[in-house]
CSV table of C-alpha atoms and ligand atoms in Angstrom, one decimal:
chain,number,residue,atom,x,y,z
S,300,MET,CA,-32.8,-1.5,7.7
S,301,MET,CA,-30.0,-3.2,5.8
S,302,GLY,CA,-27.3,-2.9,8.4
S,303,LYS,CA,-25.5,-6.2,7.8
S,304,GLU,CA,-24.4,-8.1,4.8
S,305,SER,CA,-26.7,-10.9,5.8
S,306,ASP,CA,-29.7,-8.5,5.3
S,307,CYS,CA,-28.9,-8.4,1.6
S,308,ASP,CA,-31.4,-10.5,-0.2
S,309,GLY,CA,-29.6,-10.7,-3.5
S,310,VAL,CA,-32.7,-9.7,-5.4
S,311,ILE,CA,-33.1,-6.9,-8.0
S,312,PRO,CA,-36.5,-5.5,-6.9
S,313,LEU,CA,-39.4,-5.8,-9.3
S,314,GLN,CA,-39.9,-2.1,-9.2
S,315,GLY,CA,-37.2,0.4,-8.5
S,316,LEU,CA,-37.1,1.5,-4.9
S,317,ASP,CA,-37.3,5.1,-3.6
S,318,LYS,CA,-34.0,6.8,-4.0
S,319,GLY,CA,-34.2,8.6,-0.7
S,320,VAL,CA,-34.8,5.3,1.1
S,321,LEU,CA,-31.9,3.7,-0.8
S,322,LEU,CA,-29.5,6.5,0.2
S,323,GLU,CA,-30.6,6.0,3.8
S,324,ARG,CA,-29.8,2.3,3.5
S,325,LEU,CA,-26.4,3.1,2.1
S,326,GLN,CA,-25.8,5.3,5.1
S,327,ALA,CA,-26.9,2.5,7.4
S,328,LEU,CA,-24.7,0.0,5.6
S,329,SER,CA,-21.6,2.2,6.1
S,330,SER,CA,-22.3,2.4,9.9
S,331,GLY,CA,-20.6,-1.0,10.3
S,332,ASP,CA,-17.4,0.2,8.6
S,333,ILE,CA,-14.2,1.4,10.2
S,334,ARG,CA,-14.6,4.8,11.8
S,335,TRP,CA,-12.2,6.7,9.6
S,336,ARG,CA,-14.2,10.0,9.7
S,337,GLU,CA,-13.5,10.1,13.4
S,338,HIS,CA,-9.8,9.4,12.7
S,339,ARG,CA,-10.0,6.0,14.5
S,340,ALA,CA,-8.5,4.2,11.6
S,341,PHE,CA,-4.9,4.1,10.4
S,342,ALA,CA,-5.2,2.5,7.0
S,343,LEU,CA,-7.1,2.5,3.7
S,344,VAL,CA,-8.3,6.1,3.7
S,345,TYR,CA,-6.3,9.2,2.8
S,346,GLU,CA,-8.1,12.4,3.6
S,347,LEU,CA,-7.2,16.0,3.5
S,348,SER,CA,-10.5,17.6,4.7
S,349,ASP,CA,-14.3,17.3,4.3
S,350,GLU,CA,-14.3,20.4,2.1
S,351,HIS,CA,-11.7,18.8,-0.2
S,352,THR,CA,-13.7,15.5,-0.3
S,353,ALA,CA,-16.9,17.4,-1.3
S,354,PHE,CA,-14.9,19.2,-4.1
S,355,LEU,CA,-13.6,15.8,-5.4
S,356,GLN,CA,-17.2,14.4,-5.4
S,357,GLU,CA,-18.2,17.3,-7.6
S,358,ALA,CA,-15.3,17.0,-10.0
S,359,TYR,CA,-15.8,13.2,-10.2
S,360,GLY,CA,-19.5,13.7,-10.8
S,361,LEU,CA,-18.9,15.9,-13.8
S,362,PHE,CA,-17.1,13.1,-15.6
S,363,LEU,CA,-18.9,10.2,-14.0
S,364,ALA,CA,-20.1,8.7,-17.3
S,365,THR,CA,-17.0,9.4,-19.3
S,366,ASN,CA,-14.4,6.8,-20.4
S,367,ALA,CA,-10.8,7.2,-21.2
S,368,LEU,CA,-10.6,3.9,-23.1
S,369,ASN,CA,-10.7,5.9,-26.4
S,370,PRO,CA,-8.4,8.9,-26.0
S,371,MET,CA,-9.9,10.4,-29.2
S,372,ALA,CA,-13.4,10.4,-27.9
S,373,PHE,CA,-12.8,12.4,-24.7
S,374,LYS,CA,-10.2,15.0,-25.4
S,375,SER,CA,-10.9,16.4,-22.0
S,376,LEU,CA,-9.6,13.3,-20.3
S,377,ARG,CA,-6.7,12.9,-22.6
S,378,SER,CA,-5.5,16.4,-21.8
S,379,MET,CA,-6.1,16.0,-18.0
S,380,GLU,CA,-4.2,12.7,-18.0
S,381,ARG,CA,-1.3,14.2,-19.9
S,382,GLU,CA,-1.2,17.1,-17.5
S,383,VAL,CA,-1.3,14.8,-14.4
S,384,VAL,CA,1.5,12.7,-15.8
S,385,ARG,CA,3.5,15.9,-16.6
S,386,MET,CA,2.9,17.3,-13.1
S,387,THR,CA,4.0,14.0,-11.6
S,388,ALA,CA,7.1,13.8,-13.8
S,389,ASN,CA,8.1,17.4,-12.8
S,390,LEU,CA,7.5,16.8,-9.1
S,391,LEU,CA,9.8,13.7,-9.3
S,392,HIS,CA,12.4,15.7,-11.2
S,393,GLY,CA,12.0,14.0,-14.5
S,394,ASP,CA,13.1,15.7,-17.7
S,395,THR,CA,10.9,16.0,-20.8
S,396,ASP,CA,11.8,12.4,-21.8
S,397,VAL,CA,9.9,11.1,-18.8
S,398,VAL,CA,6.5,9.6,-19.9
S,399,GLY,CA,3.8,7.6,-18.2
S,400,VAL,CA,0.1,6.8,-17.8
S,401,MET,CA,-2.5,7.1,-15.2
S,402,THR,CA,-3.7,3.9,-13.7
S,403,SER,CA,-6.4,2.6,-11.3
S,404,GLY,CA,-4.1,2.4,-8.3
S,405,GLY,CA,-0.8,1.3,-6.8
S,406,THR,CA,-1.4,-2.3,-7.7
S,407,GLU,CA,-1.8,-1.5,-11.4
S,408,SER,CA,1.2,0.9,-11.2
S,409,LEU,CA,3.3,-2.1,-10.0
S,410,LEU,CA,1.8,-4.8,-12.3
S,411,LEU,CA,2.6,-2.6,-15.4
S,412,PRO,CA,6.3,-2.2,-14.7
S,413,VAL,CA,6.6,-6.0,-14.1
S,414,LEU,CA,5.0,-6.5,-17.6
S,415,ALA,CA,7.1,-3.7,-19.2
S,416,TYR,CA,10.4,-4.9,-17.9
S,417,ARG,CA,9.5,-8.5,-19.0
S,418,GLN,CA,8.5,-7.3,-22.5
S,419,ARG,CA,11.6,-5.2,-22.8
S,420,ALA,CA,13.8,-8.0,-21.7
S,421,ARG,CA,12.2,-10.3,-24.3
S,422,ALA,CA,12.9,-7.8,-27.0
S,423,ARG,CA,16.5,-7.0,-25.9
S,424,TRP,CA,17.7,-10.3,-24.3
S,425,PRO,CA,15.6,-13.0,-26.0
S,426,TRP,CA,17.9,-15.7,-24.4
S,427,ILE,CA,16.4,-15.0,-21.0
S,428,LYS,CA,13.8,-17.6,-20.6
S,429,ARG,CA,13.0,-17.2,-16.9
S,430,PRO,CA,13.2,-13.5,-16.1
S,431,GLU,CA,13.7,-12.4,-12.5
S,432,ILE,CA,13.0,-9.2,-10.6
S,433,ILE,CA,14.7,-8.7,-7.2
S,434,VAL,CA,12.7,-7.0,-4.5
S,435,PRO,CA,13.3,-6.4,-0.8
S,436,GLU,CA,11.0,-8.4,1.6
S,437,SER,CA,9.2,-5.2,2.4
S,438,ALA,CA,8.1,-4.5,-1.2
S,439,HIS,CA,4.4,-4.5,-1.8
S,440,PRO,CA,2.8,-7.9,-2.7
S,441,ALA,CA,1.4,-6.4,-5.9
S,442,LEU,CA,4.8,-7.2,-7.3
S,443,MET,CA,4.4,-10.9,-6.4
S,444,LYS,CA,1.0,-10.7,-8.0
S,445,GLY,CA,2.6,-9.2,-11.1
S,446,GLY,CA,5.1,-12.1,-11.0
S,447,GLU,CA,2.3,-14.6,-10.9
S,448,TYR,CA,0.3,-12.9,-13.6
S,449,PHE,CA,3.1,-12.3,-16.0
S,450,ASP,CA,5.3,-15.3,-15.2
S,451,VAL,CA,8.3,-13.4,-13.9
S,452,ARG,CA,10.1,-14.8,-10.9
S,453,ILE,CA,10.1,-12.3,-8.0
S,454,VAL,CA,13.1,-12.9,-5.8
S,455,ARG,CA,12.6,-11.6,-2.3
S,456,THR,CA,15.7,-10.5,-0.4
S,457,PRO,CA,16.1,-9.9,3.4
S,458,LEU,CA,16.3,-6.4,5.0
S,459,THR,CA,19.0,-4.8,7.0
S,460,ALA,CA,18.5,-4.3,10.8
S,461,ASP,CA,16.9,-0.9,10.1
S,462,PHE,CA,14.2,-2.5,7.9
S,463,ARG,CA,15.6,-1.1,4.6
S,464,ALA,CA,16.6,-3.1,1.5
S,465,ASP,CA,19.9,-4.8,1.9
S,466,VAL,CA,22.0,-3.8,-1.1
S,467,ASP,CA,24.5,-6.6,-0.6
S,468,ALA,CA,21.8,-9.2,-0.4
S,469,ILE,CA,20.3,-7.9,-3.6
S,470,ARG,CA,23.7,-7.8,-5.3
S,471,ARG,CA,24.2,-11.5,-4.3
S,472,ARG,CA,20.9,-12.5,-5.9
S,473,ILE,CA,21.6,-10.9,-9.3
S,474,THR,CA,22.0,-13.5,-12.0
S,475,SER,CA,22.0,-13.5,-15.8
S,476,ASN,CA,18.2,-13.7,-15.6
S,477,THR,CA,17.8,-10.5,-13.6
S,478,ILE,CA,15.9,-7.9,-15.5
S,479,ALA,CA,15.1,-5.3,-12.8
S,480,ILE,CA,15.4,-4.3,-9.2
S,481,VAL,CA,12.7,-2.7,-7.0
S,482,GLY,CA,13.0,-0.3,-4.1
S,483,SER,CA,10.4,1.6,-2.1
S,484,ALA,CA,10.0,5.2,-1.1
S,485,PRO,CA,8.8,4.4,1.5
S,486,CYS,CA,7.7,0.7,1.9
S,487,TYR,CA,4.3,0.0,3.3
S,488,PRO,CA,5.2,-2.1,6.4
S,489,TYR,CA,7.7,0.1,8.1
S,490,GLY,CA,7.5,3.5,6.2
S,491,VAL,CA,11.2,3.6,5.7
S,492,VAL,CA,12.9,4.6,2.4
S,493,ASP,CA,15.2,2.1,0.7
S,494,PRO,CA,18.7,3.1,-0.2
S,495,ILE,CA,17.7,4.0,-3.8
S,496,GLU,CA,21.0,5.6,-4.8
S,497,GLU,CA,22.9,2.4,-3.9
S,498,LEU,CA,20.3,0.2,-5.7
S,499,ALA,CA,20.5,2.5,-8.7
S,500,GLY,CA,24.3,2.1,-8.8
S,501,LEU,CA,23.8,-1.6,-8.8
S,502,ALA,CA,21.2,-1.4,-11.6
S,503,ARG,CA,23.4,0.7,-13.7
S,504,GLU,CA,26.4,-1.5,-13.2
S,505,ARG,CA,24.4,-4.4,-14.5
S,506,GLY,CA,22.5,-2.5,-17.2
S,507,ILE,CA,19.1,-3.5,-15.7
S,508,GLY,CA,16.0,-1.4,-14.6
S,509,LEU,CA,15.3,0.1,-11.2
S,510,HIS,CA,11.7,0.7,-10.3
S,511,VAL,CA,10.9,2.9,-7.3
S,512,ASP,CA,7.6,2.1,-5.7
S,513,ALA,CA,6.6,5.6,-4.4
S,514,CYS,CA,3.0,4.7,-4.3
S,515,LEU,CA,3.0,6.0,-0.7
S,516,GLY,CA,5.7,8.7,-0.9
S,517,GLY,CA,5.3,10.0,-4.5
S,518,PHE,CA,3.0,12.9,-3.5
S,519,LEU,CA,4.3,13.4,0.0
S,520,LEU,CA,8.1,13.1,0.2
S,521,PRO,CA,8.9,15.7,-2.5
S,522,TRP,CA,7.0,18.3,-0.4
S,523,ILE,CA,8.7,17.1,2.8
S,524,GLU,CA,11.9,18.0,1.1
S,525,ARG,CA,10.5,21.3,-0.1
S,526,VAL,CA,9.7,22.3,3.5
S,527,GLY,CA,13.3,21.8,4.4
S,528,ARG,CA,13.6,18.3,5.8
S,529,ALA,CA,16.6,16.5,4.3
S,530,LEU,CA,15.8,13.1,2.8
S,531,PRO,CA,18.0,10.7,0.7
S,532,THR,CA,17.4,11.2,-3.0
S,533,TRP,CA,15.2,8.6,-4.6
S,534,ASP,CA,13.5,10.0,-7.7
S,535,PHE,CA,14.6,10.7,-11.3
S,536,ARG,CA,17.5,12.8,-10.0
S,537,VAL,CA,19.2,9.5,-9.3
S,538,PRO,CA,20.7,8.1,-12.5
S,539,GLY,CA,19.7,4.5,-12.8
S,540,VAL,CA,16.1,5.0,-11.6
S,541,THR,CA,14.1,3.9,-14.7
S,542,SER,CA,10.5,4.0,-13.4
S,543,ILE,CA,8.4,5.3,-10.5
S,544,SER,CA,4.9,4.6,-9.3
S,545,ALA,CA,3.1,7.3,-7.3
S,546,ASP,CA,-0.5,7.0,-6.1
S,547,LEU,CA,-2.7,10.0,-6.5
S,548,HIS,CA,-5.4,8.4,-4.3
S,549,LYS,CA,-3.0,8.2,-1.3
S,550,TYR,CA,-1.1,11.4,-0.4
S,551,GLY,CA,-2.3,13.2,-3.6
S,552,TYR,CA,-5.7,13.2,-1.9
S,553,ALA,CA,-7.5,12.2,-5.1
S,554,ALA,CA,-10.6,10.1,-5.3
S,555,LYS,CA,-10.0,6.3,-5.2
S,556,GLY,CA,-8.9,4.8,-8.5
S,557,ALA,CA,-6.0,7.1,-9.4
S,558,SER,CA,-2.3,6.5,-9.6
S,559,VAL,CA,0.6,7.2,-12.0
S,560,VAL,CA,3.4,5.1,-13.4
S,561,VAL,CA,6.2,7.1,-15.1
S,562,TYR,CA,9.2,5.8,-17.0
S,563,ARG,CA,12.5,7.5,-17.7
S,564,SER,CA,11.7,7.3,-21.4
S,565,MET,CA,9.4,5.8,-24.1
S,566,ASP,CA,12.0,3.1,-24.4
S,567,TYR,CA,10.4,1.5,-21.3
S,568,LEU,CA,6.8,2.7,-21.4
S,569,ARG,CA,6.1,1.3,-24.9
S,570,HIS,CA,6.6,-2.2,-23.6
S,571,GLN,CA,3.4,-2.1,-21.6
S,572,PHE,CA,1.2,-1.1,-24.6
S,573,PHE,CA,-1.1,-3.5,-26.3
S,574,ALA,CA,-2.8,-3.5,-29.7
S,575,ASP,CA,-5.0,-5.9,-31.6
S,576,ALA,CA,-5.3,-4.9,-35.3
S,577,ASP,CA,-7.4,-8.0,-36.3
S,578,TRP,CA,-10.4,-8.0,-34.1
S,579,CYS,CA,-13.7,-7.9,-35.9
S,580,GLY,CA,-14.9,-5.3,-33.4
S,581,GLY,CA,-12.3,-2.9,-34.9
S,582,VAL,CA,-8.7,-2.1,-34.1
S,583,TYR,CA,-8.3,-2.2,-30.3
S,584,ALA,CA,-5.4,-0.6,-28.4
S,585,SER,CA,-4.7,0.2,-24.8
S,586,SER,CA,-1.9,1.7,-22.8
S,587,SER,CA,-2.6,0.1,-19.4
S,588,LEU,CA,-4.4,-2.9,-18.0
S,589,PRO,CA,-8.1,-2.1,-18.1
S,590,GLY,CA,-10.4,-1.5,-21.0
S,591,THR,CA,-12.9,1.1,-19.7
S,592,ARG,CA,-11.1,3.7,-17.6
S,593,PRO,CA,-13.4,5.9,-15.4
S,594,GLY,CA,-13.1,9.5,-16.4
S,595,GLY,CA,-14.3,10.6,-13.0
S,596,ALA,CA,-11.1,9.3,-11.4
S,597,ILE,CA,-8.9,11.2,-13.9
S,598,ALA,CA,-10.9,14.4,-13.5
S,599,ALA,CA,-10.9,14.3,-9.7
S,600,ALA,CA,-7.1,13.6,-9.6
S,601,TRP,CA,-6.4,16.5,-11.9
S,602,ALA,CA,-8.7,18.7,-9.8
S,603,SER,CA,-7.1,17.5,-6.6
S,604,LEU,CA,-3.5,18.5,-7.6
S,605,LYS,CA,-4.7,21.8,-9.0
S,606,ALA,CA,-6.9,22.6,-6.0
S,607,ILE,CA,-4.3,21.8,-3.4
S,608,GLY,CA,-1.4,23.5,-5.2
S,609,GLU,CA,2.2,24.0,-3.9
S,610,ASP,CA,1.1,26.0,-0.9
S,611,GLY,CA,-1.5,23.4,0.1
S,612,PHE,CA,0.9,20.4,-0.3
S,613,MET,CA,3.6,22.2,1.7
S,614,ASP,CA,1.2,23.0,4.4
S,615,ASN,CA,0.1,19.4,4.4
S,616,ALA,CA,3.8,18.3,4.6
S,617,ARG,CA,4.3,20.4,7.7
S,618,ARG,CA,1.2,19.0,9.4
S,619,MET,CA,2.2,15.4,8.4
S,620,LEU,CA,5.7,16.0,9.8
S,621,ASP,CA,4.3,17.3,13.0
S,622,VAL,CA,1.7,14.6,13.5
S,623,SER,CA,4.2,11.9,12.7
S,624,GLN,CA,6.7,13.3,15.2
S,625,ARG,CA,4.1,13.4,17.9
S,626,PHE,CA,3.2,9.8,17.3
S,627,LYS,CA,6.9,8.7,17.2
S,628,ASP,CA,7.8,10.7,20.3
S,629,GLY,CA,4.8,9.5,22.2
S,630,ILE,CA,5.3,5.8,21.3
S,631,ARG,CA,9.1,6.0,22.2
S,632,ALA,CA,8.1,7.4,25.6
S,633,ILE,CA,6.2,4.2,26.4
S,634,PRO,CA,8.7,1.5,27.3
S,635,PRO,CA,9.1,-1.2,26.1
S,636,LEU,CA,7.6,0.1,22.8
S,637,GLU,CA,9.8,1.0,19.9
S,638,VAL,CA,9.3,2.5,16.5
S,639,LEU,CA,10.8,0.1,13.9
S,640,GLY,CA,13.6,1.7,11.9
S,641,ASP,CA,13.6,5.4,11.1
S,642,PRO,CA,10.4,6.2,9.1
S,643,PRO,CA,10.6,9.9,8.0
S,644,VAL,CA,6.9,10.7,7.8
S,645,GLY,CA,3.3,9.4,7.5
S,646,VAL,CA,3.8,5.6,7.8
S,647,MET,CA,5.4,3.6,10.7
S,648,ALA,CA,5.2,0.5,12.7
S,649,PHE,CA,5.9,-0.1,16.3
S,650,GLY,CA,6.3,-3.1,18.5
S,651,SER,CA,7.6,-4.2,21.9
S,652,ARG,CA,11.3,-4.5,22.6
S,653,ASP,CA,10.4,-6.9,25.4
S,654,LYS,CA,9.3,-10.3,24.0
S,655,ARG,CA,7.2,-10.9,27.2
S,656,LEU,CA,4.9,-8.0,26.3
S,657,SER,CA,2.8,-9.0,23.3
S,658,GLY,CA,2.3,-6.3,20.7
S,659,PHE,CA,-0.8,-8.2,19.5
S,660,ALA,CA,-2.3,-8.1,23.0
S,661,VAL,CA,-1.7,-4.3,23.0
S,662,ALA,CA,-3.5,-4.2,19.7
S,663,ASP,CA,-6.4,-6.1,21.1
S,664,PHE,CA,-6.7,-3.6,23.9
S,665,LEU,CA,-6.6,-0.6,21.5
S,666,GLY,CA,-9.3,-2.4,19.4
S,667,GLU,CA,-11.6,-2.6,22.5
S,668,ARG,CA,-11.1,1.2,22.9
S,669,GLY,CA,-12.5,1.7,19.4
S,670,TRP,CA,-9.3,2.1,17.4
S,671,HIS,CA,-9.1,0.1,14.1
S,672,VAL,CA,-5.7,-1.5,14.4
S,673,ASP,CA,-3.6,-3.0,11.6
S,674,ARG,CA,-1.0,-5.6,12.6
S,675,LEU,CA,2.2,-6.6,10.9
S,676,GLN,CA,3.5,-10.1,11.3
S,677,HIS,CA,7.3,-9.8,11.0
S,678,PRO,CA,8.1,-8.6,13.6
S,679,GLU,CA,4.9,-8.6,15.6
S,680,SER,CA,3.9,-5.0,15.5
S,681,ILE,CA,1.2,-2.3,15.0
S,682,HIS,CA,1.0,-0.3,11.8
S,683,LEU,CA,0.1,3.3,11.4
S,684,ILE,CA,-0.8,5.3,8.2
S,685,LEU,CA,-1.3,8.8,9.3
S,686,ASN,CA,-3.5,11.6,7.8
S,687,PRO,CA,-3.2,15.2,8.9
S,688,GLY,CA,-6.6,14.7,10.7
S,689,HIS,CA,-4.9,12.4,13.2
S,690,GLU,CA,-3.6,15.5,14.9
S,691,HIS,CA,-7.0,15.6,16.6
S,692,VAL,CA,-6.6,12.2,18.2
S,693,VAL,CA,-2.9,11.8,18.9
S,694,ASP,CA,-3.2,12.5,22.6
S,695,GLU,CA,-6.2,10.2,23.1
S,696,TYR,CA,-4.4,7.4,21.1
S,697,LEU,CA,-1.2,7.7,23.2
S,698,GLU,CA,-3.2,7.7,26.4
S,699,ASP,CA,-5.0,4.5,25.3
S,700,LEU,CA,-1.6,3.1,24.3
S,701,ARG,CA,-0.1,3.7,27.7
S,702,ALA,CA,-3.2,2.1,29.3
S,703,ALA,CA,-2.8,-0.9,26.9
S,704,VAL,CA,0.8,-1.4,27.8
S,705,ALA,CA,0.0,-1.2,31.5
S,706,HIS,CA,-2.9,-3.6,31.1
S,707,VAL,CA,-0.8,-6.2,29.2
S,708,ARG,CA,2.0,-5.9,31.7
S,709,ALA,CA,-0.5,-6.5,34.5
S,710,HIS,CA,-2.2,-9.4,32.6
S,711,PRO,CA,0.6,-11.4,30.9
S,712,ASP,CA,-2.0,-13.9,29.9
S,713,ALA,CA,-3.6,-11.3,27.6
S,714,SER,CA,-1.4,-12.6,24.8
S,715,LEU,CA,-3.3,-15.9,25.2
S,716,GLU,CA,-6.7,-14.3,25.1
S,717,GLY,CA,-8.8,-12.5,22.4
S,718,SER,CA,-7.4,-12.4,18.9
S,719,ALA,CA,-3.8,-11.9,20.0
S,720,PRO,CA,-2.8,-15.6,20.0
S,721,MET,CA,-4.5,-16.0,16.6
S,722,TYR,CA,-2.4,-13.3,15.0
S,723,GLY,CA,0.7,-14.5,16.8
S,724,LEU,CA,0.0,-18.1,15.7
S,725,VAL,CA,-0.7,-17.2,12.1
S,726,ALA,CA,2.5,-15.1,12.0
S,727,ARG,CA,4.6,-17.9,13.4
S,728,ALA,CA,2.8,-20.9,11.8
S,729,PRO,CA,5.1,-23.2,9.9
S,730,MET,CA,4.0,-24.4,6.5
S,731,ARG,CA,3.4,-21.0,4.9
S,732,ARG,CA,2.0,-22.8,1.9
S,733,MET,CA,-0.8,-24.1,4.0
S,734,VAL,CA,-1.5,-20.7,5.4
S,735,LYS,CA,-1.7,-19.4,1.8
S,736,ARG,CA,-4.0,-22.2,0.8
S,737,ASN,CA,-6.3,-21.4,3.7
S,738,VAL,CA,-6.3,-17.7,2.9
S,739,LEU,CA,-7.3,-18.6,-0.7
S,740,LYS,CA,-10.1,-20.7,0.7
S,741,VAL,CA,-11.4,-17.7,2.8
S,742,ILE,CA,-11.5,-15.7,-0.4
S,743,GLU,CA,-13.4,-18.5,-2.1
S,744,ARG,CA,-15.9,-18.4,0.7
S,745,LEU,CA,-16.2,-14.6,0.4
S,746,HIS,CA,-17.2,-15.0,-3.2
S,747,SER,CA,-19.5,-17.9,-2.8
S,748,GLY,CA,-22.9,-18.3,-1.1
S,749,ALA,CA,-21.2,-19.9,2.0
S,750,GLY,CA,-21.1,-17.1,4.5
S,751,ASP,CA,-19.0,-13.9,4.3
S,752,GLY,CA,-15.7,-15.7,5.1
S,753,THR,CA,-14.8,-13.4,7.9
S,754,ASP,CA,-15.7,-16.0,10.5
S,755,ASP,CA,-12.3,-17.6,9.9
S,756,ALA,CA,-9.8,-14.8,10.4
S,757,THR,CA,-7.1,-17.2,11.3
S,758,HIS,CA,-6.7,-18.9,8.0
S,759,LEU,CA,-5.6,-22.1,9.8
S,760,PRO,CA,-7.2,-25.4,10.3
S,761,ALA,CA,-8.6,-26.0,13.8
S,762,PRO,CA,-6.4,-28.9,14.8
S,763,LEU,CA,-3.2,-27.0,13.9
S,764,LEU,CA,-4.5,-24.0,15.8
S,765,ARG,CA,-5.2,-26.2,18.9
S,766,LEU,CA,-1.7,-27.7,18.8
S,767,MET,CA,-0.1,-24.3,18.4
S,768,ARG,CA,-2.1,-22.8,21.2
S,769,TRP,CA,-1.1,-25.6,23.4
S,770,ARG,CA,2.5,-25.1,22.5
S,771,ALA,CA,2.2,-21.4,23.3
S,772,ARG,CA,0.8,-22.1,26.7
S,773,ALA,CA,3.4,-24.7,27.5
S,774,ALA,CA,6.2,-22.3,26.4
S,775,ARG,CA,4.7,-19.6,28.8
S,776,LEU,CA,4.5,-22.1,31.6
S,777,PHE,CA,8.1,-23.1,31.2
S,778,GLY,CA,9.1,-19.4,30.8
S,779,ARG,CA,10.4,-19.8,27.2
G,141,PLP,C1,4.1,1.1,-1.1
G,141,PLP,C2,2.8,0.6,-1.7
G,141,PLP,N1,2.8,0.2,-3.0
G,141,PLP,C3,1.7,-0.3,-3.6
G,141,PLP,C4,0.5,-0.3,-3.0
G,141,PLP,C5,-0.8,-0.8,-3.6
G,141,PLP,O1,-1.7,0.3,-3.8
G,141,PLP,P1,-3.2,0.0,-4.1
G,141,PLP,O2,-3.8,-0.5,-2.8
G,141,PLP,O3,-3.7,1.4,-4.4
G,141,PLP,O4,-3.4,-0.9,-5.2
G,141,PLP,C6,0.4,0.2,-1.6
G,141,PLP,C7,-0.8,0.2,-0.9
G,141,PLP,O5,-0.9,0.6,0.3
G,141,PLP,C8,1.6,0.7,-1.0
G,141,PLP,O6,1.6,1.1,0.2
């Protein structure tokens, strides 16, 4: 049995192993993963149904070996990609000028606009030497990554009390170096939609771009609107929105490795293209970040949209509204818990209104009951990404949540036990640069021979942890 990573011997066997045995080993390996099939996880996996997943496997398999690097070689992929982009543009109310590409995921769909806005600024405003893009604090870190990769300064601005982008704070940070603004629909941490219309007004006033990160909402919110739920407008209907990212592998229920980035016109998209006419290997060109692009992901995404259809997406939207409302109502009925902001559907975070009841201790209790819990650090809270299948577990989850709150109330020291203090300390640790350095060290360990790196989930040096623990205990002792 190869049930743990430590069982991996790092050896390519002399002779190939029996495929049946290997498939069994793969099954065994996955047994230690989060229990998403039983709907015990609230992150990472977006799933419509077993039947849909089996269909995606088949569609992916048909194009497993194909490569969209050369669009002339696989006309099939070119036509599927064009159609996926067109379907996305139409869904987001783009006109025929809207153009885009498929990418490997949300991160690439955010890296590319950072690059495109930078390149466009270089061409149009060559005097800008230090380009800046302004993003609300809740925007996805892939934008920071893009800033680091492409040498663009990403300026983070605070949120309003309802966890949405603060338009005035963004306005105040606009300088002559600002080349674009970003808003989310919705943002990952709180699931709330930023005030895109106001941000677009600002972008138009200043003649700069506005990217809407709809990686989460791109294939969900349009259908929510179609089933009659009013939402603020955030897509290409809003003049001033110049690009949108939308993940197929999230609520488009495609296989992993599929997203779209669309721009209002070629005037933006062309700035992310690359060509090398001088390589001895031949003229090389590409429209996005990778070289080889897996055809399977394109085929499965195309097949997913076509198989679900309008009816299927609207049915999913109703189920998602229903399951989201059940979670929200249930959480709100357990004092002192509160849902943060007003997330419309699918994604939300909740925490404790009473600082004496630790959200992280509640999370620990849920973990012990077999739920995979994701934690947010500002404020201390629990994160949920819902799939329609969560309708089967909502009552059980809420029952465990009630029990968790009762347990933490009865055992106030729970916040000083288990992993709760670790998460709390990491969230509150001063010297964020040191936290960052330590996280990078953990990644180094993950990619070296020295253990799997997961032994140090705190990312903090032991003496600092001891000191902070001591401070937390003292603060509790003196009731502060
Ligand atoms: C709003 C948002 N943008 C971007 C991303 C990055 O997507 P990916 O993990 O597919 O790269 C995510 C991921 O959850 C997201 O929620």
